[in-house]
CSV table of C-alpha atoms in Angstrom, one decimal:
chain,number,residue,atom,x,y,z
A,133,UNK,CA,0.0,0.0,0.0
A,134,UNK,CA,1.1,3.6,-0.5
A,135,UNK,CA,0.0,6.7,1.3
A,136,UNK,CA,-0.9,8.7,-1.8
A,137,UNK,CA,-3.7,6.2,-2.7
A,138,UNK,CA,-4.7,5.6,0.9
A,139,UNK,CA,-5.3,9.4,1.5
A,140,UNK,CA,-7.8,9.5,-1.3
A,141,UNK,CA,-10.2,12.4,-1.4
A,142,UNK,CA,-12.5,10.7,-3.9
A,143,UNK,CA,-16.2,10.4,-3.0
A,144,UNK,CA,-18.9,8.0,-4.2
A,145,UNK,CA,-20.0,9.0,-7.7
A,146,UNK,CA,-16.9,11.1,-8.6
A,147,UNK,CA,-15.7,10.6,-12.2
A,148,UNK,CA,-12.2,11.7,-11.5
A,149,UNK,CA,-9.7,12.2,-8.7
A,150,UNK,CA,-9.7,15.0,-6.2
A,151,UNK,CA,-6.1,16.3,-5.7
A,152,UNK,CA,-5.0,17.4,-2.2
A,153,UNK,CA,-2.8,20.2,-3.7
A,154,UNK,CA,-6.0,21.7,-5.2
A,155,UNK,CA,-8.0,21.7,-2.0
A,156,UNK,CA,-9.2,24.8,-0.2
A,157,UNK,CA,-7.5,24.6,3.2
A,158,UNK,CA,-10.3,26.5,4.8
A,159,UNK,CA,-12.8,23.8,3.7
A,160,UNK,CA,-10.7,20.7,3.4
A,161,UNK,CA,-12.5,17.5,2.1
A,162,UNK,CA,-11.5,15.4,5.1
A,163,UNK,CA,-13.0,18.1,7.5
A,164,UNK,CA,-16.1,18.1,5.4
A,165,UNK,CA,-16.5,14.4,6.2
A,166,UNK,CA,-16.6,15.3,9.9
A,167,UNK,CA,-19.1,18.0,9.4
A,168,UNK,CA,-21.4,15.7,7.3
A,169,UNK,CA,-21.3,13.1,10.0
A,170,UNK,CA,-22.1,15.6,12.8
A,171,UNK,CA,-25.1,16.9,10.9
A,172,UNK,CA,-26.5,13.4,10.0
A,173,UNK,CA,-29.7,12.2,11.7
A,174,UNK,CA,-28.0,8.8,12.3
A,175,UNK,CA,-25.3,10.5,14.4
A,176,UNK,CA,-27.8,12.6,16.4
A,177,UNK,CA,-29.6,9.4,17.4
A,178,UNK,CA,-26.5,8.3,19.3
A,179,UNK,CA,-27.5,10.8,22.1
A,180,UNK,CA,-30.1,8.4,23.3
A,181,UNK,CA,-28.2,5.1,22.7
A,182,UNK,CA,-26.5,3.0,25.3
A,183,UNK,CA,-22.7,3.1,25.8
A,184,UNK,CA,-22.7,1.0,29.1
A,185,UNK,CA,-25.8,1.5,31.2
A,186,UNK,CA,-29.0,1.1,29.0
A,187,UNK,CA,-31.8,3.7,29.6
A,188,UNK,CA,-29.8,5.4,32.3
A,189,UNK,CA,-30.8,9.0,33.3
A,190,UNK,CA,-27.6,9.4,35.4
A,191,UNK,CA,-25.6,12.6,34.5
A,192,UNK,CA,-22.3,10.7,34.9
A,193,UNK,CA,-23.0,8.1,32.3
A,194,UNK,CA,-21.8,8.3,28.7
A,195,UNK,CA,-24.1,7.7,25.8
A,196,UNK,CA,-22.9,6.6,22.4
A,197,UNK,CA,-22.8,10.2,21.4
A,198,UNK,CA,-20.5,11.4,24.1
A,199,UNK,CA,-18.4,8.3,23.6
A,200,UNK,CA,-18.1,8.9,19.9
A,201,UNK,CA,-17.1,12.6,20.4
A,202,UNK,CA,-14.4,11.6,22.9
A,203,UNK,CA,-13.1,8.8,20.5
A,204,UNK,CA,-12.9,11.4,17.8
A,205,UNK,CA,-10.8,13.7,20.0
A,206,UNK,CA,-8.5,10.9,20.9
A,207,UNK,CA,-8.4,9.9,17.2
A,208,UNK,CA,-7.5,13.3,16.0
A,209,UNK,CA,-4.5,13.4,18.4
A,210,UNK,CA,-3.4,10.0,17.3
A,211,UNK,CA,-3.8,10.9,13.6
A,212,UNK,CA,-1.9,14.2,14.0
A,213,UNK,CA,1.0,12.6,15.9
A,214,UNK,CA,1.3,9.8,13.4
A,215,UNK,CA,0.9,12.2,10.5
A,216,UNK,CA,3.8,14.3,11.7
A,217,UNK,CA,6.0,11.2,11.6
A,218,UNK,CA,4.7,10.0,8.3
A,219,UNK,CA,5.3,13.4,6.6
A,220,UNK,CA,8.8,13.5,8.0
A,221,UNK,CA,9.5,10.0,6.7
A,222,UNK,CA,7.9,10.6,3.3
A,223,UNK,CA,8.4,14.3,2.6
A,224,UNK,CA,7.1,14.0,-1.0
A,225,UNK,CA,3.6,13.7,0.5
A,226,UNK,CA,3.8,17.3,1.4
A,227,UNK,CA,6.2,18.7,-1.1
A,228,UNK,CA,4.5,17.1,-4.2
A,229,UNK,CA,1.0,16.2,-3.2
A,230,UNK,CA,0.3,18.9,-0.6
A,231,UNK,CA,-0.7,16.6,2.4
A,232,UNK,CA,-0.3,18.0,5.9
A,233,UNK,CA,0.0,16.2,9.2
A,234,UNK,CA,-3.4,17.6,10.2
A,235,UNK,CA,-5.0,15.7,7.2
A,236,UNK,CA,-4.2,12.5,9.1
A,237,UNK,CA,-5.9,13.8,12.2
A,238,UNK,CA,-8.9,15.0,10.2
A,239,UNK,CA,-9.4,11.5,8.6
A,240,UNK,CA,-9.0,9.6,11.9
A,241,UNK,CA,-11.3,12.1,13.8
A,242,UNK,CA,-14.0,11.7,11.2
A,243,UNK,CA,-13.8,7.9,11.0
A,244,UNK,CA,-13.7,7.8,14.9
A,245,UNK,CA,-16.8,10.0,15.1
A,246,UNK,CA,-18.7,7.5,12.9
A,247,UNK,CA,-17.3,4.3,14.4
A,248,UNK,CA,-20.5,3.5,16.4
A,249,UNK,CA,-23.1,5.1,14.0
A,250,UNK,CA,-24.5,1.7,13.0
A,251,UNK,CA,-24.9,0.3,16.5
A,252,UNK,CA,-28.4,-0.8,17.5
A,253,UNK,CA,-30.2,0.3,20.7
A,254,UNK,CA,-29.3,-1.2,24.0
A,255,UNK,CA,-25.5,-1.6,23.3
A,256,UNK,CA,-23.9,-4.8,22.1
A,257,UNK,CA,-26.8,-6.8,23.4
A,258,UNK,CA,-28.8,-5.1,20.7
A,259,UNK,CA,-26.7,-6.7,18.0
A,260,UNK,CA,-27.1,-10.1,19.7
A,261,UNK,CA,-30.8,-9.6,20.0
A,262,UNK,CA,-31.1,-9.0,16.2
A,263,UNK,CA,-28.8,-12.0,15.4
A,264,UNK,CA,-30.7,-14.4,17.7
A,265,UNK,CA,-34.1,-13.4,16.2
A,266,UNK,CA,-32.9,-15.2,13.1
A,267,UNK,CA,-30.6,-17.9,14.5
A,268,UNK,CA,-32.9,-19.2,17.3
A,269,UNK,CA,-36.1,-17.0,17.1
A,270,UNK,CA,-39.0,-16.5,14.8
A,271,UNK,CA,-36.8,-15.4,12.0
A,272,UNK,CA,-35.3,-18.9,11.6
A,273,UNK,CA,-37.9,-19.8,9.1
A,274,UNK,CA,-36.2,-17.6,6.5
A,275,UNK,CA,-33.0,-19.5,6.5
A,276,UNK,CA,-33.6,-21.8,3.6
A,277,UNK,CA,-34.6,-18.9,1.3
A,278,UNK,CA,-31.3,-17.1,1.7
A,279,UNK,CA,-27.6,-17.7,0.6
A,280,UNK,CA,-25.1,-18.7,3.3
A,281,UNK,CA,-23.5,-15.2,3.3
A,282,UNK,CA,-26.9,-13.4,3.5
A,283,UNK,CA,-27.9,-15.6,6.4
A,284,UNK,CA,-24.6,-15.0,8.2
A,285,UNK,CA,-25.2,-11.2,7.8
A,286,UNK,CA,-28.4,-11.6,9.8
A,287,UNK,CA,-27.5,-14.1,12.5
A,288,UNK,CA,-24.2,-12.2,13.2
A,289,UNK,CA,-25.7,-8.8,12.8
A,290,UNK,CA,-22.8,-6.4,13.0
A,291,UNK,CA,-22.8,-2.7,13.9
A,292,UNK,CA,-19.7,-2.0,11.9
A,293,UNK,CA,-21.3,-3.4,8.7
A,294,UNK,CA,-24.5,-1.5,9.5
A,295,UNK,CA,-22.4,1.7,10.0
A,296,UNK,CA,-20.8,1.3,6.5
A,297,UNK,CA,-24.4,0.9,5.1
A,298,UNK,CA,-25.6,4.0,7.0
A,299,UNK,CA,-22.8,6.1,5.6
A,300,UNK,CA,-23.1,4.9,2.0
A,301,UNK,CA,-26.6,3.6,1.2
A,302,UNK,CA,-28.6,5.4,-1.4
A,303,UNK,CA,-32.3,6.2,-1.5
A,304,UNK,CA,-34.4,8.1,-4.0
A,305,UNK,CA,-32.8,11.5,-4.6
A,306,UNK,CA,-30.0,10.8,-2.1
A,307,UNK,CA,-27.2,8.9,-3.9
A,308,UNK,CA,-24.3,7.5,-1.9
A,309,UNK,CA,-25.6,8.4,1.5
A,310,UNK,CA,-23.6,11.2,3.1
A,311,UNK,CA,-20.7,10.7,0.6
A,312,UNK,CA,-17.6,10.6,2.7
A,313,UNK,CA,-14.1,10.5,1.2
A,314,UNK,CA,-12.6,7.1,0.5
A,315,UNK,CA,-9.8,7.8,3.0
A,316,UNK,CA,-12.3,8.3,5.8
A,317,UNK,CA,-14.3,5.2,4.7
A,318,UNK,CA,-11.0,3.2,4.7
A,319,UNK,CA,-10.1,4.3,8.2
A,320,UNK,CA,-13.7,3.5,9.3
A,321,UNK,CA,-13.4,-0.1,8.0
A,322,UNK,CA,-11.9,-2.0,10.9
A,323,UNK,CA,-13.0,-5.3,9.6
A,324,UNK,CA,-12.6,-5.2,5.8
A,325,UNK,CA,-14.3,-8.6,5.0
A,326,UNK,CA,-17.7,-10.1,4.4
A,327,UNK,CA,-19.4,-12.2,7.0
A,328,UNK,CA,-18.1,-15.5,5.7
A,329,UNK,CA,-15.7,-17.2,6.3
A,330,UNK,CA,-16.2,-16.4,10.0
A,331,UNK,CA,-12.9,-15.6,11.8
A,332,UNK,CA,-10.8,-17.5,9.2
A,333,UNK,CA,-7.5,-16.4,10.9
A,334,UNK,CA,-6.3,-14.7,14.1
A,335,UNK,CA,-5.7,-11.5,12.1
A,336,UNK,CA,-7.4,-8.6,13.9
A,337,UNK,CA,-8.9,-7.6,10.6
A,338,UNK,CA,-10.8,-11.0,10.5
A,339,UNK,CA,-12.3,-10.7,14.0
A,340,UNK,CA,-15.7,-9.5,12.7
A,341,UNK,CA,-17.0,-8.3,9.3
A,342,UNK,CA,-17.4,-4.9,7.8
A,343,UNK,CA,-20.1,-4.9,5.1
A,344,UNK,CA,-23.4,-6.6,4.2
A,345,UNK,CA,-23.9,-8.4,0.8
A,346,UNK,CA,-25.9,-5.4,-0.4
A,347,UNK,CA,-22.8,-3.2,0.0
A,348,UNK,CA,-20.2,-5.6,-1.4
A,349,UNK,CA,-19.7,-3.9,-4.8
A,350,UNK,CA,-19.1,-0.4,-3.3
A,351,UNK,CA,-16.9,-1.8,-0.6
A,352,UNK,CA,-14.7,-3.5,-3.2
A,353,UNK,CA,-14.6,-0.2,-5.1
A,354,UNK,CA,-13.4,1.8,-2.1
A,355,UNK,CA,-10.8,-0.8,-1.2
A,356,UNK,CA,-9.4,-1.2,-4.7
A,357,UNK,CA,-9.3,2.6,-5.3
A,358,UNK,CA,-7.0,2.9,-2.2
A,359,UNK,CA,-4.8,0.0,-3.1
A,360,UNK,CA,-5.8,-2.1,0.0
A,361,UNK,CA,-4.3,-5.6,-0.1
A,362,UNK,CA,-6.7,-8.4,-0.9
A,363,UNK,CA,-6.2,-11.4,1.5
A,364,UNK,CA,-9.1,-13.7,0.4
A,365,UNK,CA,-9.3,-16.0,-2.6
A,366,UNK,CA,-12.1,-17.3,-4.8
A,367,UNK,CA,-15.6,-15.9,-4.1
A,368,UNK,CA,-14.6,-14.6,-0.6
A,369,UNK,CA,-13.9,-10.9,-0.3
A,370,UNK,CA,-11.5,-9.5,2.3
A,371,UNK,CA,-8.6,-7.1,2.6
A,372,UNK,CA,-5.9,-6.1,5.0
A,373,UNK,CA,-6.7,-3.0,6.9
A,374,UNK,CA,-6.3,0.6,5.8
A,375,UNK,CA,-3.4,1.7,8.1
A,376,UNK,CA,-5.5,4.5,9.7
A,377,UNK,CA,-8.1,2.0,10.8
A,378,UNK,CA,-5.5,0.9,13.4
A,379,UNK,CA,-5.7,4.4,14.9
A,380,UNK,CA,-9.5,4.5,14.9
A,381,UNK,CA,-9.5,1.2,16.8
A,382,UNK,CA,-6.9,2.4,19.2
A,383,UNK,CA,-8.9,5.5,19.9
A,384,UNK,CA,-12.0,3.4,20.7
A,385,UNK,CA,-10.0,1.0,22.8
A,386,UNK,CA,-8.4,3.8,24.8
A,387,UNK,CA,-11.7,5.5,25.5
A,388,UNK,CA,-13.9,2.5,26.4
A,389,UNK,CA,-11.1,1.1,28.6
A,390,UNK,CA,-10.5,4.3,30.6
A,391,UNK,CA,-13.8,6.1,30.4
A,392,UNK,CA,-16.1,3.2,31.1
A,393,UNK,CA,-13.9,2.5,34.1
A,394,UNK,CA,-14.3,6.2,35.1
A,395,UNK,CA,-18.1,5.9,34.7
A,396,UNK,CA,-18.1,2.8,36.9
A,397,UNK,CA,-16.2,4.6,39.7
A,398,UNK,CA,-18.5,7.7,39.6
A,399,UNK,CA,-21.5,5.4,39.8
A,400,UNK,CA,-20.1,3.5,42.8
A,401,UNK,CA,-19.8,0.3,40.9
A,402,UNK,CA,-16.1,0.3,41.1
A,403,UNK,CA,-14.2,1.4,44.2
A,404,UNK,CA,-12.0,4.5,44.0
A,405,UNK,CA,-9.2,2.3,45.5
A,406,UNK,CA,-9.2,0.3,42.2
A,407,UNK,CA,-8.7,3.6,40.3
A,408,UNK,CA,-5.7,4.5,42.3
A,409,UNK,CA,-4.3,1.0,42.1
A,410,UNK,CA,-4.7,0.6,38.3
A,411,UNK,CA,-4.7,4.1,36.8
A,412,UNK,CA,-1.6,5.1,38.8
A,413,UNK,CA,0.3,2.4,36.8
A,414,UNK,CA,-0.5,4.2,33.6
A,415,UNK,CA,0.4,7.7,34.8
A,416,UNK,CA,3.3,7.2,37.2
A,417,UNK,CA,5.7,8.9,34.8
A,418,UNK,CA,3.5,12.0,34.2
A,419,UNK,CA,1.5,12.5,37.5
A,420,UNK,CA,2.1,15.7,39.4
A,421,UNK,CA,1.7,14.4,43.0
A,422,UNK,CA,1.4,17.8,44.5
A,423,UNK,CA,-1.4,18.8,42.1
A,424,UNK,CA,-3.2,15.5,42.8
A,425,UNK,CA,-3.2,16.1,46.5
A,426,UNK,CA,-5.1,19.4,46.1
A,427,UNK,CA,-8.0,17.6,44.5
A,428,UNK,CA,-10.8,17.3,47.1
A,429,UNK,CA,-13.5,15.3,45.3
A,430,UNK,CA,-13.5,11.8,43.9
A,431,UNK,CA,-14.8,13.1,40.6
A,432,UNK,CA,-11.9,15.6,40.2
A,433,UNK,CA,-9.3,13.0,41.3
A,434,UNK,CA,-10.6,10.4,38.8
A,435,UNK,CA,-10.9,13.0,36.0
A,436,UNK,CA,-7.2,14.0,36.5
A,437,UNK,CA,-6.0,10.4,36.4
A,438,UNK,CA,-8.2,9.7,33.4
A,439,UNK,CA,-6.8,12.6,31.4
A,440,UNK,CA,-3.2,11.5,32.2
A,441,UNK,CA,-4.0,7.9,31.4
A,442,UNK,CA,-5.4,8.7,28.0
A,443,UNK,CA,-2.3,10.8,27.2
A,444,UNK,CA,0.0,7.9,28.1
A,445,UNK,CA,-1.9,5.5,26.0
A,446,UNK,CA,-2.1,7.9,23.0
A,447,UNK,CA,1.7,8.3,23.0
A,448,UNK,CA,2.3,4.6,23.3
A,449,UNK,CA,-0.1,3.8,20.4
A,450,UNK,CA,1.7,6.3,18.2
A,451,UNK,CA,5.0,4.7,19.1
A,452,UNK,CA,3.7,1.2,18.2
A,453,UNK,CA,2.3,2.4,14.9
A,454,UNK,CA,5.4,4.3,13.9
A,455,UNK,CA,7.7,1.4,14.7
A,456,UNK,CA,5.5,-1.0,12.8
A,457,UNK,CA,4.5,1.3,9.9
A,458,UNK,CA,6.3,-0.6,7.2
A,459,UNK,CA,4.8,-4.0,8.3
A,460,UNK,CA,1.4,-2.3,8.4
A,461,UNK,CA,1.8,-0.9,4.9
A,462,UNK,CA,2.7,-4.4,3.6
A,463,UNK,CA,-0.4,-5.9,5.4
A,464,UNK,CA,1.8,-7.8,7.8
A,465,UNK,CA,0.7,-6.5,11.1
A,466,UNK,CA,-2.2,-8.8,12.3
A,467,UNK,CA,-2.6,-7.1,15.7
A,468,UNK,CA,-4.4,-4.2,17.4
A,469,UNK,CA,-2.0,-1.5,18.4
A,470,UNK,CA,-3.1,-1.9,22.0
A,471,UNK,CA,-2.1,-5.7,21.8
A,472,UNK,CA,1.6,-4.5,21.5
A,473,UNK,CA,1.3,-1.7,24.0
A,474,UNK,CA,3.6,-1.7,27.0
A,475,UNK,CA,0.5,-1.0,29.0
A,476,UNK,CA,-1.4,-4.0,27.8
A,477,UNK,CA,-1.4,-5.8,31.1
A,478,UNK,CA,-2.8,-2.8,32.9
A,479,UNK,CA,-5.5,-2.3,30.2
A,480,UNK,CA,-6.5,-5.9,30.6
A,481,UNK,CA,-6.7,-5.5,34.3
A,482,UNK,CA,-9.0,-2.5,34.0
A,483,UNK,CA,-11.2,-4.2,31.4
A,484,UNK,CA,-11.5,-7.3,33.7
A,485,UNK,CA,-12.8,-5.1,36.6
A,486,UNK,CA,-15.2,-3.3,34.2
A,487,UNK,CA,-16.6,-6.6,33.0
A,488,UNK,CA,-17.2,-7.9,36.5
A,489,UNK,CA,-18.4,-4.7,38.1
A,490,UNK,CA,-20.0,-2.7,35.3
A,491,UNK,CA,-20.9,-4.7,32.2
A,492,UNK,CA,-22.3,-7.6,34.3
A,493,UNK,CA,-23.9,-5.4,37.0
A,494,UNK,CA,-27.5,-6.1,37.9
A,495,UNK,CA,-28.7,-2.8,36.4
A,496,UNK,CA,-27.1,-3.5,33.1
A,497,UNK,CA,-28.3,-7.1,32.9
A,498,UNK,CA,-31.9,-6.2,33.8
A,499,UNK,CA,-32.1,-3.5,31.1
A,500,UNK,CA,-30.4,-5.7,28.5
A,501,UNK,CA,-33.1,-8.3,29.1
A,502,UNK,CA,-35.7,-5.6,28.5
A,503,UNK,CA,-33.8,-4.6,25.3
A,504,UNK,CA,-33.9,-8.2,24.0
A,505,UNK,CA,-37.7,-8.3,24.3
A,506,UNK,CA,-38.2,-4.9,22.7
A,507,UNK,CA,-35.9,-5.5,19.7
A,508,UNK,CA,-37.2,-9.0,18.9
A,509,UNK,CA,-40.8,-7.8,19.2
A,510,UNK,CA,-40.3,-4.9,16.9
A,511,UNK,CA,-38.4,-7.1,14.3
A,512,UNK,CA,-41.2,-9.6,14.3
A,513,UNK,CA,-44.1,-7.2,13.9
A,514,UNK,CA,-42.4,-5.1,11.2
A,515,UNK,CA,-40.9,-8.0,9.2
A,516,UNK,CA,-44.2,-9.8,9.2
A,517,UNK,CA,-46.1,-6.7,8.0
A,518,UNK,CA,-43.4,-5.8,5.4
A,519,UNK,CA,-43.4,-9.3,3.9
A,520,UNK,CA,-47.1,-9.6,4.0
A,521,UNK,CA,-47.5,-6.3,2.0
A,522,UNK,CA,-45.0,-7.6,-0.5
A,523,UNK,CA,-46.8,-10.9,-0.9
A,524,UNK,CA,-50.2,-9.2,-1.3
A,525,UNK,CA,-51.4,-10.6,2.1
A,526,UNK,CA,-51.4,-7.5,4.2
A,527,UNK,CA,-54.0,-7.4,7.0
A,528,UNK,CA,-55.4,-4.2,8.3
A,529,UNK,CA,-53.2,-4.6,11.4
A,530,UNK,CA,-50.1,-5.0,9.1
A,531,UNK,CA,-51.1,-1.7,7.5
A,532,UNK,CA,-51.3,0.0,10.8
A,533,UNK,CA,-47.9,-1.3,11.8
A,534,UNK,CA,-46.3,-0.1,8.5
A,535,UNK,CA,-47.7,3.4,9.0
A,536,UNK,CA,-45.3,3.7,11.9
A,537,UNK,CA,-42.4,3.3,9.6
A,538,UNK,CA,-40.8,6.7,8.9
A,539,UNK,CA,-41.3,8.0,5.3
A,540,UNK,CA,-37.6,7.3,4.3
A,541,UNK,CA,-38.2,3.6,5.2
A,542,UNK,CA,-41.3,3.3,3.0
A,543,UNK,CA,-39.4,1.6,0.2
A,544,UNK,CA,-40.4,-1.5,-1.7
A,545,UNK,CA,-37.9,-4.3,-1.6
A,546,UNK,CA,-38.4,-7.2,-4.1
A,547,UNK,CA,-35.7,-9.4,-2.6
A,548,UNK,CA,-36.3,-11.2,0.8
A,549,UNK,CA,-32.8,-10.7,2.1
A,550,UNK,CA,-33.1,-6.9,1.3
A,551,UNK,CA,-36.5,-6.7,3.0
A,552,UNK,CA,-35.2,-8.5,6.2
A,553,UNK,CA,-32.1,-6.3,6.2
A,554,UNK,CA,-34.2,-3.2,5.6
A,555,UNK,CA,-36.2,-3.8,8.7
A,556,UNK,CA,-33.1,-4.7,10.8
A,557,UNK,CA,-31.6,-1.4,9.6
A,558,UNK,CA,-34.8,0.5,10.7
A,559,UNK,CA,-34.8,-1.1,14.1
A,560,UNK,CA,-31.1,-0.6,14.5
A,561,UNK,CA,-31.4,3.1,13.9
A,562,UNK,CA,-33.9,3.6,16.7
A,563,UNK,CA,-32.8,5.2,19.9
A,564,UNK,CA,-33.3,3.3,23.1
A,565,UNK,CA,-36.2,5.6,24.0
A,566,UNK,CA,-37.9,5.4,20.6
A,567,UNK,CA,-37.6,1.6,20.6
A,568,UNK,CA,-39.3,1.5,24.0
A,569,UNK,CA,-42.0,3.8,22.8
A,570,UNK,CA,-42.7,1.7,19.7
A,571,UNK,CA,-42.8,-1.4,21.9
A,572,UNK,CA,-45.3,0.2,24.3
A,573,UNK,CA,-47.5,1.3,21.4
A,574,UNK,CA,-47.5,-2.2,19.9
A,575,UNK,CA,-48.2,-3.8,23.2
A,576,UNK,CA,-50.8,-1.2,24.2
A,577,UNK,CA,-49.3,0.0,27.5
């Protein structure tokens, strides 16, 4: 891979290339990506989607929106720091093509901002609820009518693939979704493969999948345009990662490790003593002990440690990336950057505590149970009505159900797989609160 291709400003539908040297620096294409994501309805819906605690009204707790904004800030720092090193190593990128170190920051910030845009309501349990509707629920009856890969898309419903679809899917009068640059889309694609084969290797790029069968052709176009390295054969589609996807992943890993931990401490689910024991290990080289002693509240103490910890992890991730840049460019770095971090043991310890004390807390478990029931009920009602309408068997009740679909989802789909995926997409784009409201309306309470 080479950076000139990887930093492509091209957008879906463009007939020619967009050259960096011809860009207006007051309205740079990569920064336009960030703006388009911010103003999208899909991004706004993240304000009422679970990060850790579903349906929580506690001020402390992060939503998907605040989490995404924080990941984008960390991503921007990672991108700029790496960009500075890349420009120094390959000066022709600046001298000939006009790229700046801040371009890298803008790309990673935009992709990081969008990294959760396809996640369903109720956190990762929402993905599982959709998948299990098909694998062991009422949707199992559709299995024999779908191809193996179409079926796998549904039973392993994946927020990353859904996010790619959100960013790029066309509808009448709106071609190419919000039309991001290919560089930003490449950085967004943490898992550049289709749903089958499932986890064919231990390569981090093969851990999950990144696009539905409906988006395969455009996905291949983006990957090919940027010169990403194909790593599958025959009918299977998959690529090595765009290098900046490693930074998007690192930004997410850093934020959920540290900030979910901070949420747990502020909610009283994790003892402050744990924060001192585990966070101090990350900040021992940068902490100002005298300043720390002046902080009187738990919230201020934890906030100070969190900021220093994130700084330590950013610098370490940059170091790992720069040291392995040539392997990454050859498609020979099958790890997450945090897997090679000198702080990996400390991060693993923090995540273990978060799993035990936060993610598996009674409040989270109880609300995830509610989420399962809500999502599977909505899927069943809307899929049944949508299919009955297509088959000419729509009842009056089906018609009433379909009237609840927003106008932009009132689209005819001749293909069963596309109809099923269309309703999955609709449900996945609901906020936690709207999903609950739909559920109460359907169940008349």
